[in-house]
XYZ file of C-alpha atoms in Angstrom:
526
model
C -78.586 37.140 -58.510
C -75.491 38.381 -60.553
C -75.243 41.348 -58.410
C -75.449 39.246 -55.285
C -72.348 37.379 -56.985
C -70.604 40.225 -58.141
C -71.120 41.701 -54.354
C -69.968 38.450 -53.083
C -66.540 38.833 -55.089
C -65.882 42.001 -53.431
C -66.119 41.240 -50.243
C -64.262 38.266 -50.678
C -61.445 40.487 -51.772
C -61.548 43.080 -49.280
C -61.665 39.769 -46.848
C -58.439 38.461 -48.107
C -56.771 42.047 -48.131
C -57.776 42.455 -44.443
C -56.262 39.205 -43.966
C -53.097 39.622 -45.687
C -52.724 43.205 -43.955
C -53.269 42.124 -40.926
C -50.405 38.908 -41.781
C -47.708 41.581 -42.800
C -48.186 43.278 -39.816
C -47.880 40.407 -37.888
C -44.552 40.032 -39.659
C -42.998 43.294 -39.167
C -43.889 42.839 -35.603
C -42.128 40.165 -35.140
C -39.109 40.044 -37.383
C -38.729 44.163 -37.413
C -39.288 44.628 -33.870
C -42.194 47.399 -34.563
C -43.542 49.079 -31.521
C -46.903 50.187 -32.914
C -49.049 48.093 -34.956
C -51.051 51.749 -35.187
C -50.478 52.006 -38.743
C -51.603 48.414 -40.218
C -54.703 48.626 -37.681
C -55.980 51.826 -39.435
C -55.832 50.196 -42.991
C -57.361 46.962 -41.717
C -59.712 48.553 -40.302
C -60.629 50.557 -43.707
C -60.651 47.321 -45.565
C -63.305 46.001 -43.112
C -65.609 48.982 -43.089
C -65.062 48.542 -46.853
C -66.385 44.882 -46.673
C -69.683 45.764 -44.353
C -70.399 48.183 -46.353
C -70.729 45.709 -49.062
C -72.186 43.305 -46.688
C -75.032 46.160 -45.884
C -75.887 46.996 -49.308
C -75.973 43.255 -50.355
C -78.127 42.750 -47.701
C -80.454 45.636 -48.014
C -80.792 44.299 -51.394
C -82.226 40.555 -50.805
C -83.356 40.629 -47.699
C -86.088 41.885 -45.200
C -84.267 43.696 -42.208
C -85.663 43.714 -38.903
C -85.901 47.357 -37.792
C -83.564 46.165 -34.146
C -81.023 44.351 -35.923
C -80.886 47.356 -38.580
C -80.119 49.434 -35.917
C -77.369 47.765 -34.211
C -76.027 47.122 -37.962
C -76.118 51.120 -38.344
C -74.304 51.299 -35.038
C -71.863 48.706 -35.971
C -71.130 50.511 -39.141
C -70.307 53.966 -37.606
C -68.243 52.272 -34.626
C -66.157 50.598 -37.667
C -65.960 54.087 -39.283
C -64.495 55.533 -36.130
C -61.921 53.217 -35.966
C -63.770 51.589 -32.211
C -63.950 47.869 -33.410
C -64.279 46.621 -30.172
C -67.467 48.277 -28.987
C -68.727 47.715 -33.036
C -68.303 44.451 -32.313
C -70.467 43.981 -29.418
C -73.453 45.774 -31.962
C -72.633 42.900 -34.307
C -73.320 40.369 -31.325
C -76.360 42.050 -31.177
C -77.286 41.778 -34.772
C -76.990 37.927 -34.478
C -78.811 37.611 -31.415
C -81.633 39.472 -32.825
C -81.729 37.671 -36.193
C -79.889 34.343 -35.950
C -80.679 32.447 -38.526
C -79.114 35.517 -41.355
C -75.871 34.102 -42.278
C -74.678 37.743 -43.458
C -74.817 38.692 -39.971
C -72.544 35.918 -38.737
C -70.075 36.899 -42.030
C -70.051 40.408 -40.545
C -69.368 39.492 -37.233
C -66.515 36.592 -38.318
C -64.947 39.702 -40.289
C -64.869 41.874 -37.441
C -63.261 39.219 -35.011
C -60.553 38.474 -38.230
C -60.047 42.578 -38.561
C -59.695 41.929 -34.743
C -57.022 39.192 -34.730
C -59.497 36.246 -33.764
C -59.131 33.603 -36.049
C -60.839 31.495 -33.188
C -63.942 33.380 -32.750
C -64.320 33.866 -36.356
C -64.513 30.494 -36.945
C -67.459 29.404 -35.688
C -69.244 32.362 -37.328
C -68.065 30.981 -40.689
C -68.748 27.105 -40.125
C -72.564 28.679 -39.134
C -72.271 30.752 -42.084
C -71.581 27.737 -44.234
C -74.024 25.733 -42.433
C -76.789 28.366 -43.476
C -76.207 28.760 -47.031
C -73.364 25.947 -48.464
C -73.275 27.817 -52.023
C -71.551 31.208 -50.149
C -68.120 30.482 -51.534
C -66.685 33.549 -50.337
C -67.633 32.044 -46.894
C -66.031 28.995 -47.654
C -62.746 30.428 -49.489
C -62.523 32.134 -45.885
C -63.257 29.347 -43.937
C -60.387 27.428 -46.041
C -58.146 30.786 -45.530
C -58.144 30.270 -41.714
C -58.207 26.750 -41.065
C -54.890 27.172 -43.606
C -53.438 29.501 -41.314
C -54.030 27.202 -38.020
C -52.206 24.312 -39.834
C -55.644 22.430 -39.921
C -54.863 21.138 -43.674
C -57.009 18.823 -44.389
C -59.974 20.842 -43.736
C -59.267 23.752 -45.295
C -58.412 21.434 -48.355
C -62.076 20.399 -48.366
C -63.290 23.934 -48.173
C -60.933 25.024 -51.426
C -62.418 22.263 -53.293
C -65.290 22.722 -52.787
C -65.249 26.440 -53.677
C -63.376 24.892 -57.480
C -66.292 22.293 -57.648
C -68.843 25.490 -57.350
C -66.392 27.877 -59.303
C -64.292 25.990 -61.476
C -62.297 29.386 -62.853
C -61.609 30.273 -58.971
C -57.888 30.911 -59.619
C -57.350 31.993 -55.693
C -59.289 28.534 -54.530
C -57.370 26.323 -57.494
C -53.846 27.818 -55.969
C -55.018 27.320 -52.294
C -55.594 23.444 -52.840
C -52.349 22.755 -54.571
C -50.728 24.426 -52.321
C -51.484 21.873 -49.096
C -50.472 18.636 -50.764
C -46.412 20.491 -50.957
C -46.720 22.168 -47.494
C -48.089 18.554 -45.658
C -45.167 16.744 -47.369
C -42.286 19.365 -45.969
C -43.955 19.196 -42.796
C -43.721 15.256 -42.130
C -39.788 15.921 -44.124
C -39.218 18.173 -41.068
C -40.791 15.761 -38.789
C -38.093 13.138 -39.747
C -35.163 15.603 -39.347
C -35.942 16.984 -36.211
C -36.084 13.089 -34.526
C -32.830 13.151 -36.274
C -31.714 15.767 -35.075
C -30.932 17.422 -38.218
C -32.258 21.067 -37.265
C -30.506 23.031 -40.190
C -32.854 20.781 -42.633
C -35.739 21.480 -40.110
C -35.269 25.323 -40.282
C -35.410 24.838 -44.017
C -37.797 23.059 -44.690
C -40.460 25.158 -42.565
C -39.752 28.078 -43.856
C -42.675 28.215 -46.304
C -45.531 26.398 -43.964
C -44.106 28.487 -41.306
C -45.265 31.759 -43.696
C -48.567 29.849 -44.647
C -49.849 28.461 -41.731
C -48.813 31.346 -39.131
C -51.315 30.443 -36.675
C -50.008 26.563 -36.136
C -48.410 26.740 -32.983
C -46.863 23.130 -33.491
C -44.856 24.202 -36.330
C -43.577 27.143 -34.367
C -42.691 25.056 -31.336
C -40.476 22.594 -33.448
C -39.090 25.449 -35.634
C -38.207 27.517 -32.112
C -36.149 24.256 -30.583
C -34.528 23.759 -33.875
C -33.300 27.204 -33.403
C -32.354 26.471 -29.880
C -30.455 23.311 -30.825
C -28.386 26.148 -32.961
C -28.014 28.592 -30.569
C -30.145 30.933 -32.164
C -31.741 32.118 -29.045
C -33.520 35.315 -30.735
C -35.194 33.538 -33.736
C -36.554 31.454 -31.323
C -38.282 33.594 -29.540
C -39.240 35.063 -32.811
C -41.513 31.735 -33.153
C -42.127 31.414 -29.243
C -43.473 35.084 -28.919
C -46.629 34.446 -31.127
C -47.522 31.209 -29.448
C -48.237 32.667 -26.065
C -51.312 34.531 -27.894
C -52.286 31.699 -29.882
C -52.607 29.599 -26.808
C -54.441 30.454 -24.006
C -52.808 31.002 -20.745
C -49.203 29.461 -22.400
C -47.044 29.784 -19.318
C -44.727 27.349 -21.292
C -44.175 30.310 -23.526
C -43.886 32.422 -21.447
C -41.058 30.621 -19.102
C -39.629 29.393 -22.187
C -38.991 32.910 -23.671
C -37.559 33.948 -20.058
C -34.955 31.503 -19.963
C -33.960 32.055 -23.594
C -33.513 35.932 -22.597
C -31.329 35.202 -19.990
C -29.519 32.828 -22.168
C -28.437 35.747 -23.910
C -27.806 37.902 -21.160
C -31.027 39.840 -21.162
C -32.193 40.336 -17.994
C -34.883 42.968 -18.011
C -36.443 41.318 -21.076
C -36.075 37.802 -18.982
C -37.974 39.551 -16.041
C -40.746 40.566 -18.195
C -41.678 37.687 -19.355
C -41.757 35.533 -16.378
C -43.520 38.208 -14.708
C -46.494 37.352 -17.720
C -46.035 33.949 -16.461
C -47.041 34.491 -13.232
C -50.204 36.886 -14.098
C -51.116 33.093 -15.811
C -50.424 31.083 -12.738
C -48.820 32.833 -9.661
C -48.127 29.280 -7.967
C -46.315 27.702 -11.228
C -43.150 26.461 -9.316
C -40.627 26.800 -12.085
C -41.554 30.307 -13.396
C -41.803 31.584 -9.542
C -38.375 30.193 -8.626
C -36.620 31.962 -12.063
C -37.835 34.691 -11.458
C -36.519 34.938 -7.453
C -33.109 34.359 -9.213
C -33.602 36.560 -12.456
C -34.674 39.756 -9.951
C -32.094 39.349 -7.551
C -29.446 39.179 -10.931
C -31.563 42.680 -11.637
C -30.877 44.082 -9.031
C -27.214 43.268 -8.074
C -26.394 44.235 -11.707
C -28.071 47.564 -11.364
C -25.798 48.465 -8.134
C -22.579 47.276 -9.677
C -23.071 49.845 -12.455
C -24.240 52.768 -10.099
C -20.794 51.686 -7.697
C -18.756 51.676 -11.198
C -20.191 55.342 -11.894
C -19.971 56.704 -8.154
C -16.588 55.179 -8.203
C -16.811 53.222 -5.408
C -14.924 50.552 -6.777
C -14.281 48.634 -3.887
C -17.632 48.287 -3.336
C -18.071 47.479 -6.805
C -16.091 44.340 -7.019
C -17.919 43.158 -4.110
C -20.638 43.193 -5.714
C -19.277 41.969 -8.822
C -18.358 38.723 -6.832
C -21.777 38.552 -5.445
C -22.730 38.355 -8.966
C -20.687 35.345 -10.000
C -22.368 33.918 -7.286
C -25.728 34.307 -8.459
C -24.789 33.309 -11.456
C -21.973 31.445 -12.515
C -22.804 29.070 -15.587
C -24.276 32.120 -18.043
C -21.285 33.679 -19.754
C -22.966 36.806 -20.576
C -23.253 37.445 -16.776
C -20.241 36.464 -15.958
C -18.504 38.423 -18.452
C -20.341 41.464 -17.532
C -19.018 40.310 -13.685
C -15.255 40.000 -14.611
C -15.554 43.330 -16.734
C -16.604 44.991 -13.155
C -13.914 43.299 -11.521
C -11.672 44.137 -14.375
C -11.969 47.829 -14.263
C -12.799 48.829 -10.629
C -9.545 46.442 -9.806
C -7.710 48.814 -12.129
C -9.244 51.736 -10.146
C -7.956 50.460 -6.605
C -4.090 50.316 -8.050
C -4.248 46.154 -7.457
C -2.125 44.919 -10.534
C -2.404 41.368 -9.842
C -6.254 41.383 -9.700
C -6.375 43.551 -12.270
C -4.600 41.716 -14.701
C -6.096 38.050 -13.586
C -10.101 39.689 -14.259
C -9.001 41.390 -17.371
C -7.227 38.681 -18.954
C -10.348 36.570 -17.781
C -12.488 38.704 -19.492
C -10.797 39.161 -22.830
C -10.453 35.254 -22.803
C -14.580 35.190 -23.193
C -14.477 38.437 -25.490
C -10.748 39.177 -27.365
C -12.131 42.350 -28.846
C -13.263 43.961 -25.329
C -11.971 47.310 -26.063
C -12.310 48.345 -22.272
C -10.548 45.769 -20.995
C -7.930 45.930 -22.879
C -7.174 49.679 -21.641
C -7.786 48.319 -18.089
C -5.165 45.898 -18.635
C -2.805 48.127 -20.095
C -3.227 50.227 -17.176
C -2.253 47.578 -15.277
C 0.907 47.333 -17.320
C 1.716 51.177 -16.387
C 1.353 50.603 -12.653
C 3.845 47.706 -12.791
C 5.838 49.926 -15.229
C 5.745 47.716 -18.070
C 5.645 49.981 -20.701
C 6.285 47.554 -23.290
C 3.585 45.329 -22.501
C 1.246 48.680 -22.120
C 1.791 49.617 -25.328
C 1.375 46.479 -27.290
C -2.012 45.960 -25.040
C -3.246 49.386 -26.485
C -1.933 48.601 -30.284
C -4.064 45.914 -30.174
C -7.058 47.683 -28.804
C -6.610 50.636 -31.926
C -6.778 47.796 -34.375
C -10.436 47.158 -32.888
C -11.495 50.559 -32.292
C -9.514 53.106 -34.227
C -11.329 56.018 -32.822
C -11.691 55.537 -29.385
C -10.165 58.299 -27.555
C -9.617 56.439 -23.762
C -7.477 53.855 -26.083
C -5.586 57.345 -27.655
C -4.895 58.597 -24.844
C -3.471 55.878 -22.759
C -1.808 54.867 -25.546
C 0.082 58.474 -25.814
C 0.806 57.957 -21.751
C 1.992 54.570 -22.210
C 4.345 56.112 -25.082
C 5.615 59.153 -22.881
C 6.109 57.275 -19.740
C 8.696 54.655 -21.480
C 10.248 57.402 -22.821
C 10.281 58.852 -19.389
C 11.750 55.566 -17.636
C 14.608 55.859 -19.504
C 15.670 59.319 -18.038
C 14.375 60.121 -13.723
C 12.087 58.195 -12.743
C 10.957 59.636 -9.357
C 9.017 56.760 -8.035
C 12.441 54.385 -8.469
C 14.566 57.341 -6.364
C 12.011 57.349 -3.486
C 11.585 53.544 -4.208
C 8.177 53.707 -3.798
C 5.122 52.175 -6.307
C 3.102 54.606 -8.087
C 0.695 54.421 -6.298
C 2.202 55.279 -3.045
C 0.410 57.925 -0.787
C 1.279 61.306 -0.121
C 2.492 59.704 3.940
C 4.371 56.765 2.262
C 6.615 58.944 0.066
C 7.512 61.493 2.950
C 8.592 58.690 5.198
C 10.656 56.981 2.344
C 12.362 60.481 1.515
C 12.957 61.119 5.128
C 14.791 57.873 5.138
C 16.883 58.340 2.301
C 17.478 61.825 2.981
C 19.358 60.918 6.199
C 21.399 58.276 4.655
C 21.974 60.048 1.924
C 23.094 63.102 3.665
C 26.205 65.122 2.036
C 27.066 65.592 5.823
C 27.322 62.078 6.639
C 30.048 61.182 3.471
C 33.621 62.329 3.004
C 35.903 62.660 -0.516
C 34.693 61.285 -3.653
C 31.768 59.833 -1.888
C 30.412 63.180 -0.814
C 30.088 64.236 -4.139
C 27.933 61.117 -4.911
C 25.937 61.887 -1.633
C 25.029 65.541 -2.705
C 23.905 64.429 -6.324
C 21.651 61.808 -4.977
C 20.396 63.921 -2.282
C 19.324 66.677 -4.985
C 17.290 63.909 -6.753
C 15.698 62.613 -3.491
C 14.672 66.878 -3.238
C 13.426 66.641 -6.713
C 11.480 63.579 -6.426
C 10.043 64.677 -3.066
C 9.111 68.400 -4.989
C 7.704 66.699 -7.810
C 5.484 63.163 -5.718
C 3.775 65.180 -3.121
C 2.731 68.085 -5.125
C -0.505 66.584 -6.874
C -0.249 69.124 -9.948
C 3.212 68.101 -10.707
C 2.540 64.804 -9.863
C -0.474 64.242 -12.548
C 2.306 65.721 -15.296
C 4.330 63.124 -14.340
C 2.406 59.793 -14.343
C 1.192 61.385 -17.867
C 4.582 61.427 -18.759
C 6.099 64.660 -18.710
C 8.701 65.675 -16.208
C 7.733 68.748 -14.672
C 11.577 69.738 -13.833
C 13.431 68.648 -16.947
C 14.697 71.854 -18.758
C 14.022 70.847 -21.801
C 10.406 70.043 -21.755
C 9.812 72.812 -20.020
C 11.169 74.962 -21.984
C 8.761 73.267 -24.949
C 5.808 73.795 -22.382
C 6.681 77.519 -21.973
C 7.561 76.601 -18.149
C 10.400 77.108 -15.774
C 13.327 74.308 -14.890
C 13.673 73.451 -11.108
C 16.419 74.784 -9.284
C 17.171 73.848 -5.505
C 18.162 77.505 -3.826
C 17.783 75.618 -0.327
C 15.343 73.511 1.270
C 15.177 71.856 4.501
C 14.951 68.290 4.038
C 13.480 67.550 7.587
C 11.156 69.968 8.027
C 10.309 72.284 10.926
C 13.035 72.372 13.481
C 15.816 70.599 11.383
C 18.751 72.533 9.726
C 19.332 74.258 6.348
C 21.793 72.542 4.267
C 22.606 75.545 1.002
C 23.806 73.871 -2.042
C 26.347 76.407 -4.596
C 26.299 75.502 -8.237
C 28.824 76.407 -10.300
């Protein structure tokens, strides 16, 4: 008999290792956002081979073993040993079929389904267990362990008694049962201050049966809209995300964990999981009509980005108003909107749209670092330099490093320096973002007013200066390569910067200003 108890001790050890293994990985799951629970499955699933091996020997020991359910224990064993608990499981089904009345078989089997994540099989195996011999208090102690861990207090109160009343030095049994009479009295706490609707005590105060009691669905639920109520979207779904296994078929949790995802701005994530809602129940009304909306937000999200990097920006702020459309309460989305109408608007040269979506966007984010170079952008087009500038200060404080904010930033810097010398676009009177047809007509306009030919005296001399700047500016606008220098802020025909550049200064030698079939007007400079 003492090595029966001594036996017993172990595997009520290994038990509560496989147990508390199987807990932290739970845990890292959910809080650390693991991938693979690879790692904690191969321990687990050492610990249990550890405990049937136990459970073999012990049971070699004291009992007769018929030569079929020895055989399917063998089998069981080596499955374990591979790692296959699944198809050792279905030996261990066997084992009880073929000798039902052995309440080691049933403990086997109940510690496969807990190595296995089935708290709910497992119990029935233990309560038979129990039923077959009351004095195995590692049965018991187990029994107590899991009804613990579904919130089901009161029971597994009785069971950790009952274990002390039968091993009064049980230290793990003694700490169990003082531990319930704490954890029911936060629980009815939290009770009153969620009715109350005082969710930071809630949050507090089931914290610890939260950690105790993971499988209790009910305390997740009111922890998860406590979190809600706070706008802590994630941690809710942090409790949600274990319900939907606890509870079979849980399209609540499911729909539940979709809206909170989109909440956030999460769409994929949000399509996933009402997709799992309808593999439950493909007629469930409200997860079938989300998810119509949440895969048409998918989609039209999807094109506006490949429009953005095509650079079909037109195109792309249709789109981006289809979105607002779709979706017009959830700021994520319509942040994500404006930002598309923000930047491609920048793209098209329309300063008024530009600034209206930019300014709309950094009123929902200040510290949008793209839109803040869109907007100063903006600012360049309507050549206010000033404004530019101060736009792109701003944006350095937020992002020191970021090279797009450098860089317009150092065109910003050159171009006010430039306005205050020639400023091409302002002698053709055209916007910068005039076409290569708009600034030939404008030239040819104020070429023939400003003709020297057409002014007399004093006024001549006026004509002939401004018609060698209407020349330059022509030279410079409809030549792209000079033209990129220039809207970056260097003057391709100033002497001075090109002599810093290495290059040559412009000299007009004779041009015609009318093209093909006009005349030659030579200007001498002395």
């Amino acid at each position: 008999m003492m090595k029966l108890t001594y036996l017993e001790q172990i595997k009520s050890l290994a038990l509560e290792t496989v147990l508390l293994l199987s807990h932290i990985g739970e845990f890292l799951t959910m809080k650390c956002k693991w991938h693979s629970m690879e790692d904690w499955s191969r321990i687990v699933r050492s610990f249990t081979i550890l405990l049937l091996t136990c459970d073999i020997y012990n049971f070699n020991l004291v009992e007769g073993v018929n030569p079929e359910v020895e055989k399917h224990l063998e089998m069981g064993k080596k499955l374990l040993a591979a790692g296959q608990l699944a198809d050792a499981l279905s030996h261990y089904h066997a084992a009880v079929d073929g000798d039902p009345d052995n309440y080691l078989t049933y403990f086997k089997r109940a510690t496969v389904f807990l190595a296995l994540g089935k708290s709910r099989s497992a119990l029935p195996d233990l309560n038979k267990v129990v039923e077959l011999k009351p004095d195995f208090t590692a049965a018991r102690m187990q029994r107590g362990n899991v009804l613990m861990k579904q919130g089901k207090l009161n029971e597994a109160l009785l069971d950790f008694n009952e274990v002390v009343q039968r091993e009064p030095n049980n230290q793990d049994a003694i700490e169990k049962a003082g531990m319930i009479g704490p954890l029911q009295n936060d629980i009815e706490m939290a009770k009153g201050f969620f009715e109350h609707n005082a969710y930071e005590d809630v949050i507090r105060l089931l914290e610890r049966p939260v950690e105790l009691c993971p499988w209790d669905t009910d305390l997740r639920e009111m922890r998860a809209d406590a979190f809600i109520a706070q706008g802590e979207y994630f941690k809710a779904i942090s409790d949600i995300r274990p319900t939907a296994k606890l509870t079979p078929d849980n399209t609540r949790a499911f729909f539940k964990m979709s809206l909170l995802h989109y909440k956030m701005g999460e769409e994929v994530d949000s399509l996933t999981q009402i997709r799992e809602c309808l593999k439950l129940d493909p007629d469930h009304k409200e997860c079938h009509d989300h998810y119509k909306k949440v895969k048409k937000l998918v989609k039209q999200l999807e094109e506006a980005q490949e429009l953005k990097n095509n650079q079909k920006y037109e195109e792309c702020i249709n789109k981006a108003k289809n979105i607002l459309k779709t979706e017009a309460d959830v700021v994520p989305f319509i942040l994500r909107a404006k930002s598309y109408l923000c930047h491609c608007n920048s793209q098209t040269g329309d300063v008024n749209e530009t600034l209206k979506s930019c300014r709309e966007v950094l009123q929902l984010d200040p510290e949008n670092v793209d839109a803040m170079v869109d907007k100063a952008e903006a600012h360049i087009a309507n050549e206010d330099y000033e404004a530019a500038i101060r736009e792109l200060q701003g944006a350095q404080e937020v992002d020191q490093n970021n090279r797009r904010v450098q860089e317009a930033l150092n065109k910003a810097q050159k171009l006010q320096k430039q306005s205050k010398k020639r400023d091409y676009y302002k002698i053709l009177k055209v916007k910068r973002n005039a076409s290569k047809k708009e600034i030939l007509k404008a030239y040819r306009k104020l070429a023939v007013q400003w003709h020297p030919d057409k002014h007399e005296g004093e006024e001549k001399e006026r004509a002939q200066k401004v018609f060698i700047d209407l020349a330059a500016a022509k030279e410079v606008l409809t030549d792209p390569e000079k033209r990129q220098r220039f809207d970056n802020g260097e003057d391709p025909l100033d002497p001075e910067e090109q002599h810093q550049h290495g290059g040559h200064p412009f000299f007009h030698q004779g041009f015609n200003p009318f093209g093909q079939g006009g005349f030659t007007f030579k200007f001498n400079f002395n």
